[in-house]
């Protein structure tokens, strides 16, 4: 039997009624002749609540216990989905990550999937089970502890299952009907894309578009998984053309130079003032930051005056305290002698992404002009082959996204 993976995000399983609605879609695919693997998220808001309880209980919490707590939301929805299917006479059972087993690295709270055992689930399919409902987001470490895959990780569970079981397709059901040119919550002009290239989706996801977890796109690209994003709220008779297909660049007809605009509010900027401009200074700063687990993103080094320079970098807001203490340590040890450390926690990163940029000059100039016309100051700029990112004052996030969406005419195709 061909296999299909269907993943339902938090809003799609937010209540028993929504679970029934999702189960109806699953039943339809069973009737179409598929063995179905359903990956479920926790009910909407549940994971946030669990994280809140952990933080309230312990300041510098043990990540193994964090995972024990925050993985529990998916356990509930997996059981409820299996029960709902059974009520509809669909042979189904639930599986926790450790039961599958879905083996991961030891990196608690952001573990990587290392292996998915297919024997147990396949044996049940062979016995006539039609649906395996699997708790997303969670796995088991080499030490036998429960791990989680980072926020939004159920997407990655879904794609990994599709790869492991050679599924015909991996359908990601969510609260929007596909991938848009930007977050539809920011502008009503956002347009749904019928297709998007893996490379573009990867950039959009890593630059803040949370519709798919970055790692899920990486896995789909590597294992050639047919990945589709669609709504669990729309009419179920949408057929195979519903939603957005994430696919190879060659399979895309419509092409704007810019495919989309992404934003991330979760950004901070740090500047070390007046560090010695000498060989090894970057290593002396960014080595310890990396050792402290800080995800440094953008880096700017100013021109040198009198042998001294300023070094600016961006990082996630929740890592600022750790970065500060790492920098104080290097200062005290005499390795990096800066005069002051300035932190700006009110910034956001806005990015435009498109494979058309490879062959199109002038996108950066157009972007900077659009921001200038809105009176938005750019603090830091980085570019790569298919993206340009700027750091701006956070209060201008919506305005900047809307201005860029307009300037690149993303509302209309081609
Ligand atoms: P789920 O709970 O189903 O995993 P998420 O909240 O993780 O859903 O992701 C869906 C959300 O992603 C949408 O509600 C939307 O606000 C947001 N989003 C951000 N950027 C985009 C985009 N470019 N296209 C579609 N949705 C986007
Ligand atoms: N429930 C987890 C989260 O909110 C995983 C997911 O929904 O993908 O991050
Ligand atoms: Mg999600």
Coordinates of C-alpha atoms and ligand atoms in Angstrom, one line a residue:
X1 CA 0.0 0.0 0.0
X2 CA 1.3 3.5 -0.7
X3 CA 1.9 5.5 2.4
X4 CA 0.9 9.1 3.1
X5 CA 2.1 11.4 6.0
X6 CA -0.4 13.9 7.3
X7 CA 0.7 16.4 9.9
X8 CA -1.7 18.5 11.9
X9 CA -0.4 21.6 13.7
X10 CA -1.7 23.0 17.0
X11 CA -4.7 25.0 15.8
X12 CA -5.8 21.9 13.7
X13 CA -6.0 19.8 16.9
X14 CA -7.0 22.6 19.3
X15 CA -10.2 20.9 20.5
X16 CA -11.9 17.5 20.3
X17 CA -14.0 18.9 17.6
X18 CA -11.1 20.1 15.5
X19 CA -9.5 16.6 16.0
X20 CA -12.7 15.1 14.6
X21 CA -12.4 17.4 11.6
X22 CA -8.8 16.3 11.1
X23 CA -9.8 12.7 11.5
X24 CA -12.3 13.1 8.7
X25 CA -9.5 14.0 6.3
X26 CA -7.4 11.1 7.5
X27 CA -10.4 8.7 6.9
X28 CA -10.7 10.1 3.4
X29 CA -7.1 9.3 2.5
X30 CA -7.6 5.8 4.0
X31 CA -10.5 5.4 1.7
X32 CA -8.3 6.6 -1.2
X33 CA -6.1 3.5 -0.5
X34 CA -3.3 4.8 1.7
X35 CA -1.7 3.6 4.8
X36 CA -1.5 6.9 6.8
X37 CA 1.0 8.1 9.3
X38 CA -0.5 11.0 11.2
X39 CA 1.8 13.3 13.0
X40 CA 0.2 15.6 15.6
X41 CA 1.3 18.7 17.4
X42 CA 0.1 19.6 20.9
X43 CA -3.2 21.6 21.1
X44 CA -2.7 25.3 20.3
X45 CA -1.1 27.2 23.1
X46 CA -0.3 24.0 25.1
X47 CA 3.4 24.0 24.5
X48 CA 3.7 27.6 25.5
X49 CA 1.9 26.9 28.7
X50 CA 4.2 24.0 29.5
X51 CA 7.3 26.1 28.8
X52 CA 5.9 28.8 31.1
X53 CA 5.5 26.2 33.9
X54 CA 9.1 25.1 33.5
X55 CA 10.4 28.6 33.6
X56 CA 8.2 29.4 36.6
X57 CA 9.6 26.4 38.4
X58 CA 13.3 26.7 37.6
X59 CA 15.4 29.5 36.4
X60 CA 18.4 27.7 34.9
X61 CA 16.3 24.5 34.2
X62 CA 17.7 21.1 33.5
X63 CA 17.0 20.6 29.7
X64 CA 16.2 16.9 30.2
X65 CA 13.3 17.8 32.5
X66 CA 12.2 20.6 30.2
X67 CA 11.8 18.0 27.5
X68 CA 10.0 15.6 29.8
X69 CA 7.4 18.4 30.5
X70 CA 7.1 20.1 27.1
X71 CA 6.8 16.8 25.1
X72 CA 3.6 15.9 27.0
X73 CA 1.3 18.0 24.9
X74 CA 1.8 15.8 21.9
X75 CA 1.1 12.6 24.0
X76 CA -2.4 13.9 24.7
X77 CA -3.3 14.7 21.1
X78 CA -1.8 11.5 19.7
X79 CA -4.1 9.5 22.0
X80 CA -7.1 11.6 21.3
X81 CA -6.6 11.3 17.5
X82 CA -6.3 7.5 17.7
X83 CA -9.5 7.4 19.8
X84 CA -11.3 9.6 17.4
X85 CA -10.3 7.4 14.4
X86 CA -11.4 4.3 16.3
X87 CA -14.7 5.9 16.9
X88 CA -15.1 6.1 13.2
X89 CA -14.1 2.5 12.8
X90 CA -10.7 3.3 11.3
X91 CA -8.1 0.8 12.7
X92 CA -5.6 3.2 14.4
X93 CA -3.3 3.4 17.4
X94 CA -1.0 6.0 18.9
X95 CA 2.8 5.9 19.2
X96 CA 5.0 8.1 21.4
X97 CA 8.4 9.0 20.0
X98 CA 10.2 6.4 22.2
X99 CA 7.8 3.7 21.2
X100 CA 8.5 4.1 17.5
X101 CA 11.4 4.5 18.2
X102 CA 12.5 7.9 16.9
X103 CA 16.1 8.1 18.0
X104 CA 17.7 11.5 18.4
X105 CA 21.0 13.2 19.4
X106 CA 21.5 14.1 23.0
X107 CA 20.9 17.9 22.4
X108 CA 17.9 18.4 24.7
X109 CA 15.4 21.0 23.5
X110 CA 16.9 21.1 20.0
X111 CA 17.7 17.4 19.3
X112 CA 18.4 16.1 15.8
X113 CA 16.7 13.0 14.5
X114 CA 19.2 10.2 13.9
X115 CA 17.1 7.2 13.1
X116 CA 13.4 6.1 12.8
X117 CA 12.6 2.5 13.3
X118 CA 10.1 1.4 10.8
X119 CA 9.6 -2.3 11.8
X120 CA 7.0 -1.9 14.5
X121 CA 4.7 0.4 12.6
X122 CA 5.1 -1.6 9.4
X123 CA 4.3 -4.8 11.2
X124 CA 1.0 -3.2 12.4
X125 CA 0.2 -2.0 8.9
X126 CA 0.7 -5.6 7.7
X127 CA -1.8 -6.7 10.3
X128 CA -4.4 -4.4 9.0
X129 CA -3.9 -1.2 11.0
X130 CA -4.7 1.7 8.7
X131 CA -3.4 4.7 10.6
X132 CA -0.3 5.2 12.9
X133 CA -0.8 8.3 14.9
X134 CA 2.6 9.6 16.1
X135 CA 3.3 12.3 18.6
X136 CA 5.3 14.9 16.8
X137 CA 8.2 17.0 18.3
X138 CA 9.6 14.2 20.5
X139 CA 12.1 11.4 20.4
X140 CA 14.5 9.4 22.6
X141 CA 18.2 10.1 23.3
X142 CA 21.0 7.6 23.3
X143 CA 20.6 7.7 27.1
X144 CA 17.0 6.7 27.0
X145 CA 15.7 10.1 27.9
X146 CA 12.8 12.0 26.1
X147 CA 14.1 14.7 23.8
X148 CA 12.3 17.4 21.8
X149 CA 13.3 18.8 18.4
X150 CA 13.0 22.6 19.0
X151 CA 9.9 24.7 18.6
X152 CA 7.9 23.9 15.5
X153 CA 9.6 20.5 15.5
X154 CA 6.5 18.4 14.5
X155 CA 7.1 19.6 10.9
X156 CA 10.4 17.9 11.1
X157 CA 9.0 14.7 12.6
X158 CA 6.5 14.6 9.7
X159 CA 9.2 15.0 6.9
X160 CA 11.5 12.5 8.6
X161 CA 8.7 9.9 8.7
X162 CA 7.9 10.6 5.1
X163 CA 11.5 9.9 4.2
X164 CA 11.8 6.8 6.4
X165 CA 8.7 5.2 5.1
X166 CA 9.1 6.3 1.5
X167 CA 5.7 8.1 1.7
X168 CA 4.2 9.3 -1.5
X169 CA 3.7 12.8 0.0
X170 CA 4.0 14.7 3.2
X171 CA 1.0 17.0 3.8
X172 CA 1.4 19.7 6.5
X173 CA -2.0 20.9 7.6
X174 CA -2.0 24.2 9.3
X175 CA -4.1 27.4 9.9
X176 CA -3.2 29.0 6.5
X177 CA -3.9 27.5 3.1
X178 CA -0.3 27.5 2.0
X179 CA 3.0 29.4 2.0
X180 CA 2.5 33.1 1.3
X181 CA 4.7 35.8 -0.1
X182 CA 4.8 37.0 3.5
X183 CA 3.1 36.3 6.8
X184 CA -0.6 36.8 5.9
X185 CA -1.1 38.2 9.4
X186 CA 1.1 41.2 8.5
X187 CA -0.6 42.2 5.3
X188 CA -3.8 41.3 3.6
X189 CA -1.9 41.7 0.3
X190 CA 0.1 38.6 1.0
X191 CA -0.4 36.1 -1.9
X192 CA -0.5 32.4 -1.7
X193 CA 2.2 30.7 -3.8
X194 CA 1.2 27.5 -5.7
X195 CA 4.9 26.4 -5.6
X196 CA 8.0 27.5 -3.9
X197 CA 11.6 26.2 -4.4
X198 CA 13.3 24.3 -1.5
X199 CA 16.1 26.9 -1.4
X200 CA 13.6 29.8 -1.0
X201 CA 11.5 28.0 1.6
X202 CA 14.7 27.1 3.5
X203 CA 15.7 30.8 3.6
X204 CA 12.3 32.1 4.5
X205 CA 12.0 29.5 7.3
X206 CA 15.4 30.3 8.8
X207 CA 14.7 34.0 8.5
X208 CA 11.5 33.8 10.6
X209 CA 8.6 32.5 8.5
X210 CA 7.4 29.9 11.0
X211 CA 5.0 28.1 8.7
X212 CA 7.6 25.3 8.4
X213 CA 10.5 24.5 10.8
X214 CA 13.8 25.1 8.9
X215 CA 15.1 21.6 9.6
X216 CA 12.0 20.0 8.0
X217 CA 12.7 21.8 4.7
X218 CA 16.4 20.7 4.9
X219 CA 15.3 17.1 5.3
X220 CA 12.7 17.3 2.5
X221 CA 15.3 18.7 0.2
X222 CA 17.9 16.1 1.1
X223 CA 15.5 13.1 0.9
X224 CA 13.4 14.4 -2.0
X225 CA 10.2 14.3 0.0
X226 CA 7.2 15.8 -1.8
X227 CA 6.2 18.4 0.7
X228 CA 2.9 20.3 0.7
X229 CA 1.5 22.9 3.0
X230 CA -2.3 23.3 3.2
X231 CA -5.2 24.3 5.4
X232 CA -7.1 22.0 7.7
X233 CA -10.0 24.5 7.8
X234 CA -10.8 24.6 4.1
X235 CA -13.1 22.3 2.2
X236 CA -11.5 18.9 2.2
X237 CA -12.3 18.4 -1.6
X238 CA -9.5 20.6 -2.7
X239 CA -7.7 17.8 -4.6
X240 CA -4.0 17.4 -5.1
X241 CA -3.5 21.0 -6.3
X242 CA -4.5 22.5 -2.9
X243 CA -2.0 24.5 -0.9
X244 CA 1.6 25.1 -1.7
X245 CA 4.0 22.5 -3.1
X246 CA 7.6 22.9 -1.9
X247 CA 9.7 21.6 -4.9
X248 CA 12.8 21.8 -7.0
X249 CA 13.6 25.1 -8.7
X250 CA 13.2 23.5 -12.1
X251 CA 9.5 22.7 -11.4
X252 CA 8.5 26.3 -11.0
X253 CA 6.9 28.3 -13.8
X254 CA 5.9 31.6 -12.1
X255 CA 9.0 33.6 -11.1
X256 CA 9.2 36.9 -9.4
X257 CA 12.8 38.0 -8.6
X258 CA 11.8 38.2 -5.0
X259 CA 9.7 35.2 -3.8
X260 CA 8.9 36.5 -0.3
X261 CA 9.6 38.7 2.7
X262 CA 10.3 37.3 6.1
X263 CA 10.7 38.9 9.5
X264 CA 12.0 38.0 12.9
X265 CA 11.2 40.1 16.0
X266 CA 13.4 37.9 18.2
X267 CA 16.6 39.8 17.5
X268 CA 19.1 41.8 19.6
X269 CA 22.3 43.6 18.6
X270 CA 25.5 43.9 20.6
X271 CA 28.5 46.1 19.9
X272 CA 31.9 45.8 21.5
X273 CA 33.4 49.3 21.4
X274 CA 37.0 49.9 20.6
X275 CA 38.6 46.5 20.4
X276 CA 42.2 46.1 19.2
X277 CA 42.2 45.6 15.4
X278 CA 44.7 42.7 15.2
X279 CA 44.8 39.2 13.7
X280 CA 42.8 36.8 15.8
X281 CA 40.4 39.4 17.4
X282 CA 37.3 37.9 15.7
X283 CA 38.3 34.4 16.8
X284 CA 38.9 35.7 20.4
X285 CA 35.3 37.1 20.4
X286 CA 33.3 34.6 18.4
X287 CA 35.0 31.5 19.7
X288 CA 33.8 32.0 23.3
X289 CA 30.4 33.1 22.0
X290 CA 30.1 29.8 20.1
X291 CA 31.3 27.8 23.1
X292 CA 28.5 29.5 25.1
X293 CA 26.0 28.2 22.6
X294 CA 25.2 31.7 21.2
X295 CA 23.7 31.7 17.7
X296 CA 25.4 34.8 16.2
X297 CA 23.9 35.8 13.0
X298 CA 25.0 39.1 11.4
X299 CA 28.5 40.5 12.0
X300 CA 29.9 43.9 11.1
X301 CA 33.4 45.1 11.9
X302 CA 33.9 48.9 11.4
X303 CA 37.0 50.4 9.8
X304 CA 39.9 50.8 12.1
X305 CA 41.0 54.1 13.6
X306 CA 44.3 54.1 15.6
X307 CA 44.4 50.4 15.5
X308 CA 41.1 50.0 17.2
X309 CA 37.6 49.1 15.9
X310 CA 34.0 48.4 16.9
X311 CA 32.5 44.9 16.4
X312 CA 28.8 44.5 16.1
X313 CA 26.8 41.3 15.9
X314 CA 23.2 40.1 16.2
X315 CA 21.8 37.2 18.2
X316 CA 18.4 36.0 19.6
X317 CA 17.1 38.1 22.4
X318 CA 16.9 35.3 24.9
X319 CA 20.7 34.7 24.5
X320 CA 21.7 38.3 25.4
X321 CA 22.5 37.5 29.1
X322 CA 24.6 34.5 28.3
X323 CA 26.5 36.5 25.6
X324 CA 27.2 39.3 28.0
X325 CA 28.6 37.0 30.6
X326 CA 30.8 35.3 27.9
X327 CA 32.1 38.7 26.9
X328 CA 32.8 39.7 30.5
X329 CA 34.8 36.5 30.9
X330 CA 37.0 37.3 27.8
X331 CA 37.5 40.8 29.0
X332 CA 38.6 39.7 32.5
X333 CA 41.0 37.2 31.0
X334 CA 42.6 40.0 29.0
X335 CA 41.9 38.4 25.6
X336 CA 39.6 41.1 24.3
X337 CA 40.0 44.6 25.7
X338 CA 36.9 46.5 24.7
X339 CA 35.9 49.8 26.4
X340 CA 32.2 49.2 26.5
X341 CA 29.5 46.7 25.5
X342 CA 26.3 48.3 24.1
X343 CA 23.2 46.2 23.7
X344 CA 20.1 47.0 21.7
X345 CA 17.2 44.6 22.3
X346 CA 14.6 46.5 20.3
X347 CA 15.5 45.4 16.8
X348 CA 14.0 43.2 14.2
X349 CA 15.4 41.5 11.1
X350 CA 13.6 41.9 7.8
X351 CA 14.7 39.8 4.8
X352 CA 13.8 39.5 1.1
X353 CA 14.4 36.1 -0.5
X354 CA 14.4 34.9 -4.1
X355 CA 16.4 32.7 -6.4
X356 CA 15.9 35.4 -9.1
X357 CA 18.4 37.6 -7.3
X358 CA 21.2 35.4 -8.6
X359 CA 20.7 36.8 -12.0
X360 CA 19.2 40.2 -11.2
X361 CA 21.1 43.2 -10.0
X362 CA 19.6 46.1 -8.1
X363 CA 17.4 44.3 -5.6
X364 CA 19.4 45.6 -2.6
X365 CA 19.2 49.2 -3.9
X366 CA 15.5 48.8 -4.4
X367 CA 15.1 47.5 -0.9
X368 CA 17.1 50.2 0.7
X369 CA 15.2 52.9 -1.2
X370 CA 11.8 51.5 -0.1
X371 CA 12.9 51.6 3.6
X372 CA 14.3 55.1 3.1
X373 CA 11.0 56.3 1.7
X374 CA 9.3 55.1 4.9
X375 CA 12.0 56.8 7.0
X376 CA 13.3 53.5 8.4
X377 CA 16.9 53.5 9.4
X378 CA 19.0 50.4 8.6
X379 CA 21.4 49.3 11.4
X380 CA 23.1 46.2 9.9
X381 CA 22.9 44.6 6.4
X382 CA 23.9 41.1 5.3
X383 CA 23.5 39.5 1.9
X384 CA 23.9 36.1 0.4
X385 CA 23.2 34.8 -3.1
X386 CA 19.5 34.6 -2.7
X387 CA 18.7 36.9 0.3
X388 CA 19.2 40.3 1.7
X389 CA 18.6 41.0 5.4
X390 CA 18.5 44.2 7.4
X391 CA 18.3 45.0 11.1
X392 CA 15.9 47.8 11.9
X393 CA 14.1 49.2 14.9
X394 CA 11.5 46.6 16.0
X395 CA 8.6 49.0 16.0
X396 CA 8.9 49.4 12.2
X397 CA 8.5 45.6 11.5
X398 CA 5.0 45.7 10.0
X399 CA 5.7 48.9 8.1
X400 CA 8.9 47.6 6.6
X401 CA 7.4 44.2 5.6
X402 CA 4.4 46.0 3.9
X403 CA 6.7 48.5 2.1
X404 CA 8.9 45.7 0.7
X405 CA 5.9 43.6 -0.3
X406 CA 4.7 46.6 -2.2
X407 CA 8.0 47.6 -3.8
X408 CA 8.6 44.1 -5.2
X409 CA 5.0 43.9 -6.4
X410 CA 4.5 40.5 -4.6
X411 CA 0.7 40.9 -4.6
X412 CA 0.7 40.0 -8.3
X413 CA 2.3 36.9 -9.8
X414 CA 5.1 36.8 -12.4
Ligands
LIG1 P1 1.1 25.1 13.1 O1 0.6 25.2 14.5 O2 0.0 24.5 12.2 O3 2.4 24.4 13.0 P2 2.4 27.6 12.9 O4 1.8 28.7 13.7 O5 3.6 27.0 13.3 O6 1.2 26.5 12.6 O7 2.6 28.2 11.4 C1 1.6 28.8 10.7 C2 1.7 30.3 10.8 O8 2.9 30.7 10.1 C3 0.6 31.1 10.1 O9 -0.5 31.2 10.9 C4 1.3 32.4 9.7 O10 0.9 33.4 10.6 C5 2.8 32.1 9.9 N1 3.5 32.5 8.7 C6 4.7 33.3 8.7 N2 5.1 33.5 7.5 C7 4.3 32.8 6.7 C8 4.3 32.7 5.2 N3 5.2 33.2 4.4 N4 3.3 32.0 4.7 C9 2.4 31.4 5.5 N5 2.3 31.5 6.8 C10 3.3 32.2 7.4
LIG2 N1 4.1 21.7 19.9 C1 5.4 22.1 19.5 C2 5.6 23.6 19.5 O1 4.6 24.3 19.8 C3 5.8 21.5 18.2 C4 5.0 21.9 17.1 O2 3.9 22.3 17.2 O3 5.5 21.7 15.9 O4 6.6 24.1 19.2
LIG3 MG1 4.4 25.0 13.3

